[in-house]
Amino acid sequence: MKTLTLCVAGIYASFILWGYLQERLSEPYNGRSFKAPMIVNAIQSFFAMIVGSIYLSVKTKRLSTPMDPILENPKMIYQLALIAVLSSGSSAVGMKSLENVGYLTYLLAKSCKLIPVMIVSVLVYRKRFPVHKYCIALCISAGVILFTLKPKSLSSTMDSSPGNWKGYLCLLISLFFDGLLNSSQDQLFKTFKLSGAQLMAALNMLTFILISSYIVLFTDQLPYFVSFIQVSPQLLQNAILYGIAGAIGQIFIFLTLEKFDSIVLTTVTVTRKMFSMVLSVLLFGHSLSLQQQVGVGLVFGGICYESWLKSFGSQAKAKTKLS
């Protein structure tokens, strides 16, 4: 319980700041919006690789590099590469969606991650879940639908523009990647008995290599980024802080995956996104209609119900042992 509490506190603290900085990155700088999401992902993976290597060195009590886990388990390179592609793809497509949908819509859509994670776990890895977990997932989904369907009072994030379907399509693709990503990480831990530190360092190294190669070979985002920060240096500062906050948060994410599983992690990150949404409302002056408030309530209600069931189950087990 102490480990889970530590993980939850770490994820909340680091990723609430990360979410705030993500919205800052999506806002205009000197009248221009920054449209190079792969650069942001590269910065994120670079700092996560560095922090992951430090984390791994502390755990192993020796100087370690991101290559060490791969050299110890060469067979996992293919699964790692797949996860790296899914991770970078989900993040990039998710950032792309912000060009057509509001940030609050993005947060609530991402809160639907439980469903693709469960679907992929059942269809691909033949995992089974109790009935109440499906009910909770449906409850969260209903909240997401209520929030995103015909939004009326998101004063700062207009989702009713003609091109908003592109944003929703990007979100669906990103959610599918998330489901495959989380389920594949579970499988990787079980197959190779990795620690969270090992996976964090190795995965972010591969992600950084893949993203950087793609940027250099197939896009003009690097010169665009250089020219952009010359005019708006504040973007670079926000991007660096974004990368550091995400890297610290990943320590707790991979610790949660190591000690628990992707369903527990997804539940934690969903609640984190809700707190990020509330923070966004408070700091950026967004407003929510009654329909959207009901949607948020359903999402929170599903999460609280899951917590209550776990608490009730623990108490029942304790009473059984005493008797």
PDB file of C-alpha atoms in Angstrom:
ATOM      1  CA  MET A   1       0.000   0.000   0.000  1.00  0.00           C
ATOM      2  CA  LYS A   2       2.863   2.357   0.792  1.00  0.00           C
ATOM      3  CA  THR A   3       4.400   1.712  -2.617  1.00  0.00           C
ATOM      4  CA  LEU A   4       1.114   2.437  -4.408  1.00  0.00           C
ATOM      5  CA  THR A   5       0.609   5.623  -2.369  1.00  0.00           C
ATOM      6  CA  LEU A   6       4.118   6.759  -3.278  1.00  0.00           C
ATOM      7  CA  CYS A   7       3.505   6.006  -6.963  1.00  0.00           C
ATOM      8  CA  VAL A   8       0.177   7.840  -6.990  1.00  0.00           C
ATOM      9  CA  ALA A   9       1.645  10.886  -5.229  1.00  0.00           C
ATOM     10  CA  GLY A  10       4.628  10.962  -7.597  1.00  0.00           C
ATOM     11  CA  ILE A  11       2.495  10.606 -10.729  1.00  0.00           C
ATOM     12  CA  TYR A  12       0.032  13.266  -9.594  1.00  0.00           C
ATOM     13  CA  ALA A  13       2.683  15.805  -8.602  1.00  0.00           C
ATOM     14  CA  SER A  14       4.874  15.469 -11.693  1.00  0.00           C
ATOM     15  CA  PHE A  15       2.171  14.989 -14.327  1.00  0.00           C
ATOM     16  CA  ILE A  16      -0.128  17.753 -13.116  1.00  0.00           C
ATOM     17  CA  LEU A  17       2.813  20.066 -13.806  1.00  0.00           C
ATOM     18  CA  TRP A  18       3.491  18.153 -17.047  1.00  0.00           C
ATOM     19  CA  GLY A  19      -0.131  18.622 -18.143  1.00  0.00           C
ATOM     20  CA  TYR A  20       0.013  22.330 -17.362  1.00  0.00           C
ATOM     21  CA  LEU A  21       3.184  22.694 -19.448  1.00  0.00           C
ATOM     22  CA  GLN A  22       1.641  20.647 -22.270  1.00  0.00           C
ATOM     23  CA  GLU A  23      -1.178  23.157 -22.531  1.00  0.00           C
ATOM     24  CA  ARG A  24       1.334  25.995 -22.443  1.00  0.00           C
ATOM     25  CA  LEU A  25       3.113  24.398 -25.395  1.00  0.00           C
ATOM     26  CA  SER A  26      -0.140  24.238 -27.354  1.00  0.00           C
ATOM     27  CA  GLU A  27      -0.851  27.963 -26.884  1.00  0.00           C
ATOM     28  CA  PRO A  28       0.294  30.673 -29.363  1.00  0.00           C
ATOM     29  CA  TYR A  29       3.714  32.293 -28.889  1.00  0.00           C
ATOM     30  CA  ASN A  30       3.890  35.824 -30.247  1.00  0.00           C
ATOM     31  CA  GLY A  31       0.802  35.078 -32.315  1.00  0.00           C
ATOM     32  CA  ARG A  32       2.135  31.763 -33.711  1.00  0.00           C
ATOM     33  CA  SER A  33       1.264  28.212 -32.668  1.00  0.00           C
ATOM     34  CA  PHE A  34       4.103  25.716 -32.409  1.00  0.00           C
ATOM     35  CA  LYS A  35       3.450  22.877 -34.866  1.00  0.00           C
ATOM     36  CA  ALA A  36       6.317  20.435 -34.384  1.00  0.00           C
ATOM     37  CA  PRO A  37       5.022  17.776 -31.941  1.00  0.00           C
ATOM     38  CA  MET A  38       7.807  15.324 -32.783  1.00  0.00           C
ATOM     39  CA  ILE A  39      10.364  17.797 -31.398  1.00  0.00           C
ATOM     40  CA  VAL A  40       8.476  17.922 -28.115  1.00  0.00           C
ATOM     41  CA  ASN A  41       8.407  14.112 -28.002  1.00  0.00           C
ATOM     42  CA  ALA A  42      12.147  13.941 -28.712  1.00  0.00           C
ATOM     43  CA  ILE A  43      12.861  16.351 -25.847  1.00  0.00           C
ATOM     44  CA  GLN A  44      10.621  14.286 -23.575  1.00  0.00           C
ATOM     45  CA  SER A  45      12.299  10.980 -24.434  1.00  0.00           C
ATOM     46  CA  PHE A  46      15.797  12.506 -24.158  1.00  0.00           C
ATOM     47  CA  PHE A  47      15.261  13.688 -20.592  1.00  0.00           C
ATOM     48  CA  ALA A  48      13.467  10.453 -19.683  1.00  0.00           C
ATOM     49  CA  MET A  49      16.460   8.485 -21.028  1.00  0.00           C
ATOM     50  CA  ILE A  50      18.873  10.528 -18.871  1.00  0.00           C
ATOM     51  CA  VAL A  51      16.725  10.339 -15.732  1.00  0.00           C
ATOM     52  CA  GLY A  52      16.062   6.639 -16.386  1.00  0.00           C
ATOM     53  CA  SER A  53      19.800   5.945 -16.580  1.00  0.00           C
ATOM     54  CA  ILE A  54      20.343   7.751 -13.262  1.00  0.00           C
ATOM     55  CA  TYR A  55      17.444   5.791 -11.744  1.00  0.00           C
ATOM     56  CA  LEU A  56      18.920   2.511 -13.028  1.00  0.00           C
ATOM     57  CA  SER A  57      22.388   3.408 -11.687  1.00  0.00           C
ATOM     58  CA  VAL A  58      20.945   4.140  -8.240  1.00  0.00           C
ATOM     59  CA  LYS A  59      19.030   0.835  -8.189  1.00  0.00           C
ATOM     60  CA  THR A  60      21.959  -1.285  -9.392  1.00  0.00           C
ATOM     61  CA  LYS A  61      24.524   0.709  -7.345  1.00  0.00           C
ATOM     62  CA  ARG A  62      26.796   0.989 -10.363  1.00  0.00           C
ATOM     63  CA  LEU A  63      27.096   3.245 -13.381  1.00  0.00           C
ATOM     64  CA  SER A  64      24.534   1.966 -15.868  1.00  0.00           C
ATOM     65  CA  THR A  65      23.568   2.933 -19.406  1.00  0.00           C
ATOM     66  CA  PRO A  66      20.298   2.468 -21.324  1.00  0.00           C
ATOM     67  CA  MET A  67      22.030  -0.263 -23.355  1.00  0.00           C
ATOM     68  CA  ASP A  68      22.656  -2.497 -20.337  1.00  0.00           C
ATOM     69  CA  PRO A  69      19.138  -4.045 -20.154  1.00  0.00           C
ATOM     70  CA  ILE A  70      19.205  -4.763 -23.911  1.00  0.00           C
ATOM     71  CA  LEU A  71      22.648  -6.384 -23.731  1.00  0.00           C
ATOM     72  CA  GLU A  72      21.432  -8.549 -20.838  1.00  0.00           C
ATOM     73  CA  ASN A  73      18.281  -9.593 -22.747  1.00  0.00           C
ATOM     74  CA  PRO A  74      18.957  -9.233 -26.506  1.00  0.00           C
ATOM     75  CA  LYS A  75      15.727 -11.032 -27.434  1.00  0.00           C
ATOM     76  CA  MET A  76      13.580  -8.249 -26.032  1.00  0.00           C
ATOM     77  CA  ILE A  77      14.801  -5.700 -28.598  1.00  0.00           C
ATOM     78  CA  TYR A  78      11.889  -6.447 -30.943  1.00  0.00           C
ATOM     79  CA  GLN A  79       9.224  -5.946 -28.272  1.00  0.00           C
ATOM     80  CA  LEU A  80      11.014  -2.855 -27.028  1.00  0.00           C
ATOM     81  CA  ALA A  81      11.102  -1.421 -30.535  1.00  0.00           C
ATOM     82  CA  LEU A  82       7.356  -2.052 -30.943  1.00  0.00           C
ATOM     83  CA  ILE A  83       6.623  -0.343 -27.616  1.00  0.00           C
ATOM     84  CA  ALA A  84       8.883   2.569 -28.565  1.00  0.00           C
ATOM     85  CA  VAL A  85       6.982   3.029 -31.834  1.00  0.00           C
ATOM     86  CA  LEU A  86       3.622   2.831 -30.045  1.00  0.00           C
ATOM     87  CA  SER A  87       4.743   5.253 -27.332  1.00  0.00           C
ATOM     88  CA  SER A  88       6.102   7.878 -29.701  1.00  0.00           C
ATOM     89  CA  GLY A  89       3.189   7.379 -32.095  1.00  0.00           C
ATOM     90  CA  SER A  90       0.547   7.768 -29.386  1.00  0.00           C
ATOM     91  CA  SER A  91       2.134  10.927 -28.046  1.00  0.00           C
ATOM     92  CA  ALA A  92       2.661  12.483 -31.480  1.00  0.00           C
ATOM     93  CA  VAL A  93      -0.856  11.714 -32.706  1.00  0.00           C
ATOM     94  CA  GLY A  94      -2.293  12.928 -29.419  1.00  0.00           C
ATOM     95  CA  MET A  95      -0.426  16.238 -29.712  1.00  0.00           C
ATOM     96  CA  LYS A  96      -1.596  16.491 -33.327  1.00  0.00           C
ATOM     97  CA  SER A  97      -5.215  16.248 -32.169  1.00  0.00           C
ATOM     98  CA  LEU A  98      -4.803  19.498 -30.220  1.00  0.00           C
ATOM     99  CA  GLU A  99      -4.782  21.363 -33.523  1.00  0.00           C
ATOM    100  CA  ASN A 100      -8.501  20.507 -33.928  1.00  0.00           C
ATOM    101  CA  VAL A 101      -9.892  19.816 -30.452  1.00  0.00           C
ATOM    102  CA  GLY A 102      -9.594  21.614 -27.122  1.00  0.00           C
ATOM    103  CA  TYR A 103      -7.217  20.552 -24.388  1.00  0.00           C
ATOM    104  CA  LEU A 104     -10.020  19.565 -22.014  1.00  0.00           C
ATOM    105  CA  THR A 105     -11.516  17.303 -24.695  1.00  0.00           C
ATOM    106  CA  TYR A 106      -8.074  15.769 -25.164  1.00  0.00           C
ATOM    107  CA  LEU A 107      -7.782  15.090 -21.422  1.00  0.00           C
ATOM    108  CA  LEU A 108     -11.170  13.431 -21.112  1.00  0.00           C
ATOM    109  CA  ALA A 109     -10.707  11.371 -24.267  1.00  0.00           C
ATOM    110  CA  LYS A 110      -7.392  10.130 -22.894  1.00  0.00           C
ATOM    111  CA  SER A 111      -9.265   9.249 -19.715  1.00  0.00           C
ATOM    112  CA  CYS A 112     -11.025   6.573 -21.801  1.00  0.00           C
ATOM    113  CA  LYS A 113      -7.747   4.663 -21.978  1.00  0.00           C
ATOM    114  CA  LEU A 114      -9.068   1.881 -19.735  1.00  0.00           C
ATOM    115  CA  ILE A 115     -11.251   0.555 -22.555  1.00  0.00           C
ATOM    116  CA  PRO A 116      -8.549   0.034 -25.220  1.00  0.00           C
ATOM    117  CA  VAL A 117      -6.209  -1.402 -22.572  1.00  0.00           C
ATOM    118  CA  MET A 118      -8.856  -3.937 -21.531  1.00  0.00           C
ATOM    119  CA  ILE A 119      -9.853  -4.733 -25.133  1.00  0.00           C
ATOM    120  CA  VAL A 120      -6.266  -5.413 -26.204  1.00  0.00           C
ATOM    121  CA  SER A 121      -5.585  -7.434 -23.033  1.00  0.00           C
ATOM    122  CA  VAL A 122      -8.623  -9.639 -23.725  1.00  0.00           C
ATOM    123  CA  LEU A 123      -8.233 -10.031 -27.496  1.00  0.00           C
ATOM    124  CA  VAL A 124      -4.452 -10.206 -27.796  1.00  0.00           C
ATOM    125  CA  TYR A 125      -3.227 -11.566 -24.451  1.00  0.00           C
ATOM    126  CA  ARG A 126      -6.371 -13.555 -23.444  1.00  0.00           C
ATOM    127  CA  LYS A 127      -6.650 -11.818 -20.077  1.00  0.00           C
ATOM    128  CA  ARG A 128      -9.990 -11.820 -18.219  1.00  0.00           C
ATOM    129  CA  PHE A 129     -11.487  -9.149 -15.932  1.00  0.00           C
ATOM    130  CA  PRO A 130     -14.337  -9.226 -13.365  1.00  0.00           C
ATOM    131  CA  VAL A 131     -17.694  -7.805 -14.481  1.00  0.00           C
ATOM    132  CA  HIS A 132     -17.425  -4.683 -12.305  1.00  0.00           C
ATOM    133  CA  LYS A 133     -14.307  -3.567 -14.167  1.00  0.00           C
ATOM    134  CA  TYR A 134     -16.220  -3.545 -17.451  1.00  0.00           C
ATOM    135  CA  CYS A 135     -18.990  -1.543 -15.758  1.00  0.00           C
ATOM    136  CA  ILE A 136     -16.491   1.011 -14.482  1.00  0.00           C
ATOM    137  CA  ALA A 137     -14.919   1.294 -17.913  1.00  0.00           C
ATOM    138  CA  LEU A 138     -18.363   1.908 -19.431  1.00  0.00           C
ATOM    139  CA  CYS A 139     -19.133   4.507 -16.773  1.00  0.00           C
ATOM    140  CA  ILE A 140     -15.941   6.380 -17.595  1.00  0.00           C
ATOM    141  CA  SER A 141     -16.704   6.106 -21.310  1.00  0.00           C
ATOM    142  CA  ALA A 142     -20.192   7.536 -20.783  1.00  0.00           C
ATOM    143  CA  GLY A 143     -18.616  10.477 -18.999  1.00  0.00           C
ATOM    144  CA  VAL A 144     -16.246  11.046 -21.896  1.00  0.00           C
ATOM    145  CA  ILE A 145     -19.076  10.905 -24.435  1.00  0.00           C
ATOM    146  CA  LEU A 146     -21.221  13.365 -22.459  1.00  0.00           C
ATOM    147  CA  PHE A 147     -18.317  15.749 -22.223  1.00  0.00           C
ATOM    148  CA  THR A 148     -17.294  15.628 -25.881  1.00  0.00           C
ATOM    149  CA  LEU A 149     -20.737  15.350 -27.540  1.00  0.00           C
ATOM    150  CA  LYS A 150     -22.008  18.788 -28.584  1.00  0.00           C
ATOM    151  CA  PRO A 151     -19.950  20.834 -26.124  1.00  0.00           C
ATOM    152  CA  LYS A 152     -21.577  24.172 -25.503  1.00  0.00           C
ATOM    153  CA  SER A 153     -19.494  26.199 -23.172  1.00  0.00           C
ATOM    154  CA  LEU A 154     -15.827  25.518 -23.581  1.00  0.00           C
ATOM    155  CA  SER A 155     -15.071  29.171 -24.026  1.00  0.00           C
ATOM    156  CA  SER A 156     -11.395  28.710 -24.722  1.00  0.00           C
ATOM    157  CA  THR A 157     -11.438  25.402 -26.604  1.00  0.00           C
ATOM    158  CA  MET A 158     -13.770  25.305 -29.578  1.00  0.00           C
ATOM    159  CA  ASP A 159     -14.486  21.738 -30.708  1.00  0.00           C
ATOM    160  CA  SER A 160     -17.245  22.654 -33.149  1.00  0.00           C
ATOM    161  CA  SER A 161     -15.058  23.778 -36.042  1.00  0.00           C
ATOM    162  CA  PRO A 162     -15.446  21.972 -39.398  1.00  0.00           C
ATOM    163  CA  GLY A 163     -12.100  20.195 -39.018  1.00  0.00           C
ATOM    164  CA  ASN A 164     -12.681  18.835 -35.515  1.00  0.00           C
ATOM    165  CA  TRP A 165     -13.315  15.298 -36.863  1.00  0.00           C
ATOM    166  CA  LYS A 166      -9.581  15.137 -37.618  1.00  0.00           C
ATOM    167  CA  GLY A 167      -8.861  15.761 -33.964  1.00  0.00           C
ATOM    168  CA  TYR A 168     -11.260  13.009 -32.869  1.00  0.00           C
ATOM    169  CA  LEU A 169      -9.726  10.602 -35.374  1.00  0.00           C
ATOM    170  CA  CYS A 170      -6.256  11.372 -33.996  1.00  0.00           C
ATOM    171  CA  LEU A 171      -7.545  10.736 -30.472  1.00  0.00           C
ATOM    172  CA  LEU A 172      -8.995   7.350 -31.481  1.00  0.00           C
ATOM    173  CA  ILE A 173      -5.697   6.300 -33.061  1.00  0.00           C
ATOM    174  CA  SER A 174      -3.801   7.509 -30.001  1.00  0.00           C
ATOM    175  CA  LEU A 175      -6.109   5.520 -27.703  1.00  0.00           C
ATOM    176  CA  PHE A 176      -5.608   2.362 -29.766  1.00  0.00           C
ATOM    177  CA  PHE A 177      -1.834   2.809 -29.511  1.00  0.00           C
ATOM    178  CA  ASP A 178      -2.207   3.331 -25.746  1.00  0.00           C
ATOM    179  CA  GLY A 179      -4.112   0.073 -25.369  1.00  0.00           C
ATOM    180  CA  LEU A 180      -1.542  -1.936 -27.278  1.00  0.00           C
ATOM    181  CA  LEU A 181       1.305  -0.119 -25.511  1.00  0.00           C
ATOM    182  CA  ASN A 182       0.123  -0.782 -21.952  1.00  0.00           C
ATOM    183  CA  SER A 183      -0.759  -4.417 -22.593  1.00  0.00           C
ATOM    184  CA  SER A 184       2.580  -5.020 -24.333  1.00  0.00           C
ATOM    185  CA  GLN A 185       4.467  -3.508 -21.404  1.00  0.00           C
ATOM    186  CA  ASP A 186       2.713  -5.913 -19.040  1.00  0.00           C
ATOM    187  CA  GLN A 187       3.768  -8.798 -21.245  1.00  0.00           C
ATOM    188  CA  LEU A 188       7.349  -7.550 -21.418  1.00  0.00           C
ATOM    189  CA  PHE A 189       7.632  -7.421 -17.621  1.00  0.00           C
ATOM    190  CA  LYS A 190       6.279 -10.960 -17.291  1.00  0.00           C
ATOM    191  CA  THR A 191       8.468 -12.419 -20.048  1.00  0.00           C
ATOM    192  CA  PHE A 192      11.840 -10.875 -19.182  1.00  0.00           C
ATOM    193  CA  LYS A 193      11.432 -10.098 -15.449  1.00  0.00           C
ATOM    194  CA  LEU A 194      12.569  -6.509 -15.934  1.00  0.00           C
ATOM    195  CA  SER A 195      12.685  -3.768 -13.338  1.00  0.00           C
ATOM    196  CA  GLY A 196      10.934  -0.478 -13.946  1.00  0.00           C
ATOM    197  CA  ALA A 197      14.295   1.300 -14.130  1.00  0.00           C
ATOM    198  CA  GLN A 198      15.570  -1.055 -16.844  1.00  0.00           C
ATOM    199  CA  LEU A 199      12.499  -0.615 -19.020  1.00  0.00           C
ATOM    200  CA  MET A 200      12.422   3.157 -18.548  1.00  0.00           C
ATOM    201  CA  ALA A 201      16.061   3.659 -19.583  1.00  0.00           C
ATOM    202  CA  ALA A 202      16.060   1.236 -22.531  1.00  0.00           C
ATOM    203  CA  LEU A 203      12.639   2.195 -23.880  1.00  0.00           C
ATOM    204  CA  ASN A 204      13.321   5.928 -23.836  1.00  0.00           C
ATOM    205  CA  MET A 205      16.671   5.425 -25.543  1.00  0.00           C
ATOM    206  CA  LEU A 206      14.994   3.571 -28.407  1.00  0.00           C
ATOM    207  CA  THR A 207      12.164   6.110 -28.536  1.00  0.00           C
ATOM    208  CA  PHE A 208      14.627   8.997 -28.719  1.00  0.00           C
ATOM    209  CA  ILE A 209      16.582   7.298 -31.522  1.00  0.00           C
ATOM    210  CA  LEU A 210      13.410   6.541 -33.518  1.00  0.00           C
ATOM    211  CA  ILE A 211      11.908  10.009 -33.141  1.00  0.00           C
ATOM    212  CA  SER A 212      15.167  11.847 -33.822  1.00  0.00           C
ATOM    213  CA  SER A 213      15.833   9.755 -36.924  1.00  0.00           C
ATOM    214  CA  TYR A 214      12.341  10.401 -38.231  1.00  0.00           C
ATOM    215  CA  ILE A 215      12.656  14.162 -37.602  1.00  0.00           C
ATOM    216  CA  VAL A 216      15.997  14.438 -39.390  1.00  0.00           C
ATOM    217  CA  LEU A 217      15.203  12.147 -42.324  1.00  0.00           C
ATOM    218  CA  PHE A 218      11.562  12.869 -43.103  1.00  0.00           C
ATOM    219  CA  THR A 219      10.555  16.267 -41.721  1.00  0.00           C
ATOM    220  CA  ASP A 220      11.670  19.880 -41.554  1.00  0.00           C
ATOM    221  CA  GLN A 221      10.712  20.195 -37.882  1.00  0.00           C
ATOM    222  CA  LEU A 222      14.273  20.718 -36.640  1.00  0.00           C
ATOM    223  CA  PRO A 223      15.000  23.927 -38.632  1.00  0.00           C
ATOM    224  CA  TYR A 224      11.431  25.049 -37.899  1.00  0.00           C
ATOM    225  CA  PHE A 225      12.086  24.534 -34.170  1.00  0.00           C
ATOM    226  CA  VAL A 226      15.376  26.466 -34.280  1.00  0.00           C
ATOM    227  CA  SER A 227      13.791  29.409 -36.075  1.00  0.00           C
ATOM    228  CA  PHE A 228      10.772  29.342 -33.754  1.00  0.00           C
ATOM    229  CA  ILE A 229      12.756  29.535 -30.497  1.00  0.00           C
ATOM    230  CA  GLN A 230      14.865  32.372 -31.869  1.00  0.00           C
ATOM    231  CA  VAL A 231      11.701  34.457 -31.966  1.00  0.00           C
ATOM    232  CA  SER A 232      10.000  32.829 -28.946  1.00  0.00           C
ATOM    233  CA  PRO A 233      12.658  31.484 -26.538  1.00  0.00           C
ATOM    234  CA  GLN A 234       9.998  30.892 -23.883  1.00  0.00           C
ATOM    235  CA  LEU A 235       8.916  27.813 -25.829  1.00  0.00           C
ATOM    236  CA  LEU A 236      12.319  26.176 -25.293  1.00  0.00           C
ATOM    237  CA  GLN A 237      12.120  26.764 -21.560  1.00  0.00           C
ATOM    238  CA  ASN A 238       8.617  25.279 -21.397  1.00  0.00           C
ATOM    239  CA  ALA A 239       9.687  22.296 -23.527  1.00  0.00           C
ATOM    240  CA  ILE A 240      12.658  21.551 -21.258  1.00  0.00           C
ATOM    241  CA  LEU A 241      10.524  21.808 -18.111  1.00  0.00           C
ATOM    242  CA  TYR A 242       7.933  19.613 -19.829  1.00  0.00           C
ATOM    243  CA  GLY A 243      10.604  16.988 -20.537  1.00  0.00           C
ATOM    244  CA  ILE A 244      11.978  17.038 -16.982  1.00  0.00           C
ATOM    245  CA  ALA A 245       8.529  16.841 -15.357  1.00  0.00           C
ATOM    246  CA  GLY A 246       7.569  13.927 -17.621  1.00  0.00           C
ATOM    247  CA  ALA A 247      10.852  12.125 -16.948  1.00  0.00           C
ATOM    248  CA  ILE A 248      10.395  12.327 -13.174  1.00  0.00           C
ATOM    249  CA  GLY A 249       6.816  11.144 -13.551  1.00  0.00           C
ATOM    250  CA  GLN A 250       7.973   8.168 -15.589  1.00  0.00           C
ATOM    251  CA  ILE A 251       9.949   6.878 -12.615  1.00  0.00           C
ATOM    252  CA  PHE A 252       6.677   6.374 -10.761  1.00  0.00           C
ATOM    253  CA  ILE A 253       4.906   5.083 -13.881  1.00  0.00           C
ATOM    254  CA  PHE A 254       7.429   2.306 -14.436  1.00  0.00           C
ATOM    255  CA  LEU A 255       7.550   1.531 -10.718  1.00  0.00           C
ATOM    256  CA  THR A 256       3.758   1.081 -10.823  1.00  0.00           C
ATOM    257  CA  LEU A 257       4.057  -1.223 -13.850  1.00  0.00           C
ATOM    258  CA  GLU A 258       6.775  -3.224 -12.108  1.00  0.00           C
ATOM    259  CA  LYS A 259       4.922  -3.674  -8.818  1.00  0.00           C
ATOM    260  CA  PHE A 260       1.331  -3.824 -10.094  1.00  0.00           C
ATOM    261  CA  ASP A 261       0.047  -3.839 -13.715  1.00  0.00           C
ATOM    262  CA  SER A 262      -1.186  -1.632 -16.542  1.00  0.00           C
ATOM    263  CA  ILE A 263      -4.799  -1.560 -15.308  1.00  0.00           C
ATOM    264  CA  VAL A 264      -3.720  -0.079 -11.963  1.00  0.00           C
ATOM    265  CA  LEU A 265      -1.458   2.363 -13.785  1.00  0.00           C
ATOM    266  CA  THR A 266      -4.207   3.393 -16.209  1.00  0.00           C
ATOM    267  CA  THR A 267      -6.599   4.030 -13.316  1.00  0.00           C
ATOM    268  CA  VAL A 268      -4.005   6.217 -11.616  1.00  0.00           C
ATOM    269  CA  THR A 269      -3.246   8.176 -14.781  1.00  0.00           C
ATOM    270  CA  VAL A 270      -6.965   8.659 -15.476  1.00  0.00           C
ATOM    271  CA  THR A 271      -7.437  10.302 -12.082  1.00  0.00           C
ATOM    272  CA  ARG A 272      -4.354  12.402 -12.755  1.00  0.00           C
ATOM    273  CA  LYS A 273      -5.876  13.629 -15.999  1.00  0.00           C
ATOM    274  CA  MET A 274      -9.034  14.615 -14.114  1.00  0.00           C
ATOM    275  CA  PHE A 275      -7.004  16.703 -11.707  1.00  0.00           C
ATOM    276  CA  SER A 276      -5.190  18.218 -14.695  1.00  0.00           C
ATOM    277  CA  MET A 277      -8.563  19.064 -16.195  1.00  0.00           C
ATOM    278  CA  VAL A 278      -9.691  20.813 -13.009  1.00  0.00           C
ATOM    279  CA  LEU A 279      -6.405  22.707 -12.934  1.00  0.00           C
ATOM    280  CA  SER A 280      -6.928  23.728 -16.558  1.00  0.00           C
ATOM    281  CA  VAL A 281     -10.413  25.037 -15.719  1.00  0.00           C
ATOM    282  CA  LEU A 282      -9.064  27.076 -12.814  1.00  0.00           C
ATOM    283  CA  LEU A 283      -5.967  28.485 -14.489  1.00  0.00           C
ATOM    284  CA  PHE A 284      -7.124  29.092 -18.046  1.00  0.00           C
ATOM    285  CA  GLY A 285     -10.680  30.241 -17.514  1.00  0.00           C
ATOM    286  CA  HIS A 286     -12.472  27.368 -19.286  1.00  0.00           C
ATOM    287  CA  SER A 287     -16.137  26.882 -18.421  1.00  0.00           C
ATOM    288  CA  LEU A 288     -18.152  23.650 -18.320  1.00  0.00           C
ATOM    289  CA  SER A 289     -21.820  23.214 -19.233  1.00  0.00           C
ATOM    290  CA  LEU A 290     -24.153  21.134 -17.045  1.00  0.00           C
ATOM    291  CA  GLN A 291     -23.812  18.234 -19.492  1.00  0.00           C
ATOM    292  CA  GLN A 292     -20.037  18.378 -19.247  1.00  0.00           C
ATOM    293  CA  GLN A 293     -20.170  18.548 -15.446  1.00  0.00           C
ATOM    294  CA  VAL A 294     -22.281  15.364 -15.444  1.00  0.00           C
ATOM    295  CA  GLY A 295     -19.688  13.755 -17.712  1.00  0.00           C
ATOM    296  CA  VAL A 296     -16.864  14.671 -15.347  1.00  0.00           C
ATOM    297  CA  GLY A 297     -18.952  13.355 -12.425  1.00  0.00           C
ATOM    298  CA  LEU A 298     -19.386   9.988 -14.141  1.00  0.00           C
ATOM    299  CA  VAL A 299     -15.653   9.682 -14.702  1.00  0.00           C
ATOM    300  CA  PHE A 300     -14.868  10.545 -11.091  1.00  0.00           C
ATOM    301  CA  GLY A 301     -17.720   8.302  -9.911  1.00  0.00           C
ATOM    302  CA  GLY A 302     -16.338   5.294 -11.777  1.00  0.00           C
ATOM    303  CA  ILE A 303     -12.908   5.826 -10.276  1.00  0.00           C
ATOM    304  CA  CYS A 304     -14.291   6.269  -6.749  1.00  0.00           C
ATOM    305  CA  TYR A 305     -16.415   3.120  -7.135  1.00  0.00           C
ATOM    306  CA  GLU A 306     -13.328   1.136  -8.141  1.00  0.00           C
ATOM    307  CA  SER A 307     -11.461   2.456  -5.075  1.00  0.00           C
ATOM    308  CA  TRP A 308     -14.382   1.564  -2.803  1.00  0.00           C
ATOM    309  CA  LEU A 309     -14.562  -1.980  -4.186  1.00  0.00           C
ATOM    310  CA  LYS A 310     -10.855  -2.491  -3.591  1.00  0.00           C
ATOM    311  CA  SER A 311     -11.149  -1.151  -0.045  1.00  0.00           C
ATOM    312  CA  PHE A 312     -14.211  -3.342   0.639  1.00  0.00           C
ATOM    313  CA  GLY A 313     -12.426  -6.396  -0.775  1.00  0.00           C
ATOM    314  CA  SER A 314      -9.384  -5.786   1.403  1.00  0.00           C
ATOM    315  CA  GLN A 315     -11.531  -5.467   4.519  1.00  0.00           C
ATOM    316  CA  ALA A 316     -13.401  -8.682   3.663  1.00  0.00           C
ATOM    317  CA  LYS A 317     -10.146 -10.568   3.229  1.00  0.00           C
ATOM    318  CA  ALA A 318      -8.852  -9.234   6.546  1.00  0.00           C
ATOM    319  CA  LYS A 319     -12.031 -10.367   8.363  1.00  0.00           C
ATOM    320  CA  THR A 320     -11.772 -13.806   6.743  1.00  0.00           C
ATOM    321  CA  LYS A 321      -8.218 -14.225   7.985  1.00  0.00           C
ATOM    322  CA  LEU A 322      -9.189 -13.152  11.504  1.00  0.00           C
ATOM    323  CA  SER A 323     -12.063 -15.632  11.609  1.00  0.00           C
TER     324      SER A 323
END
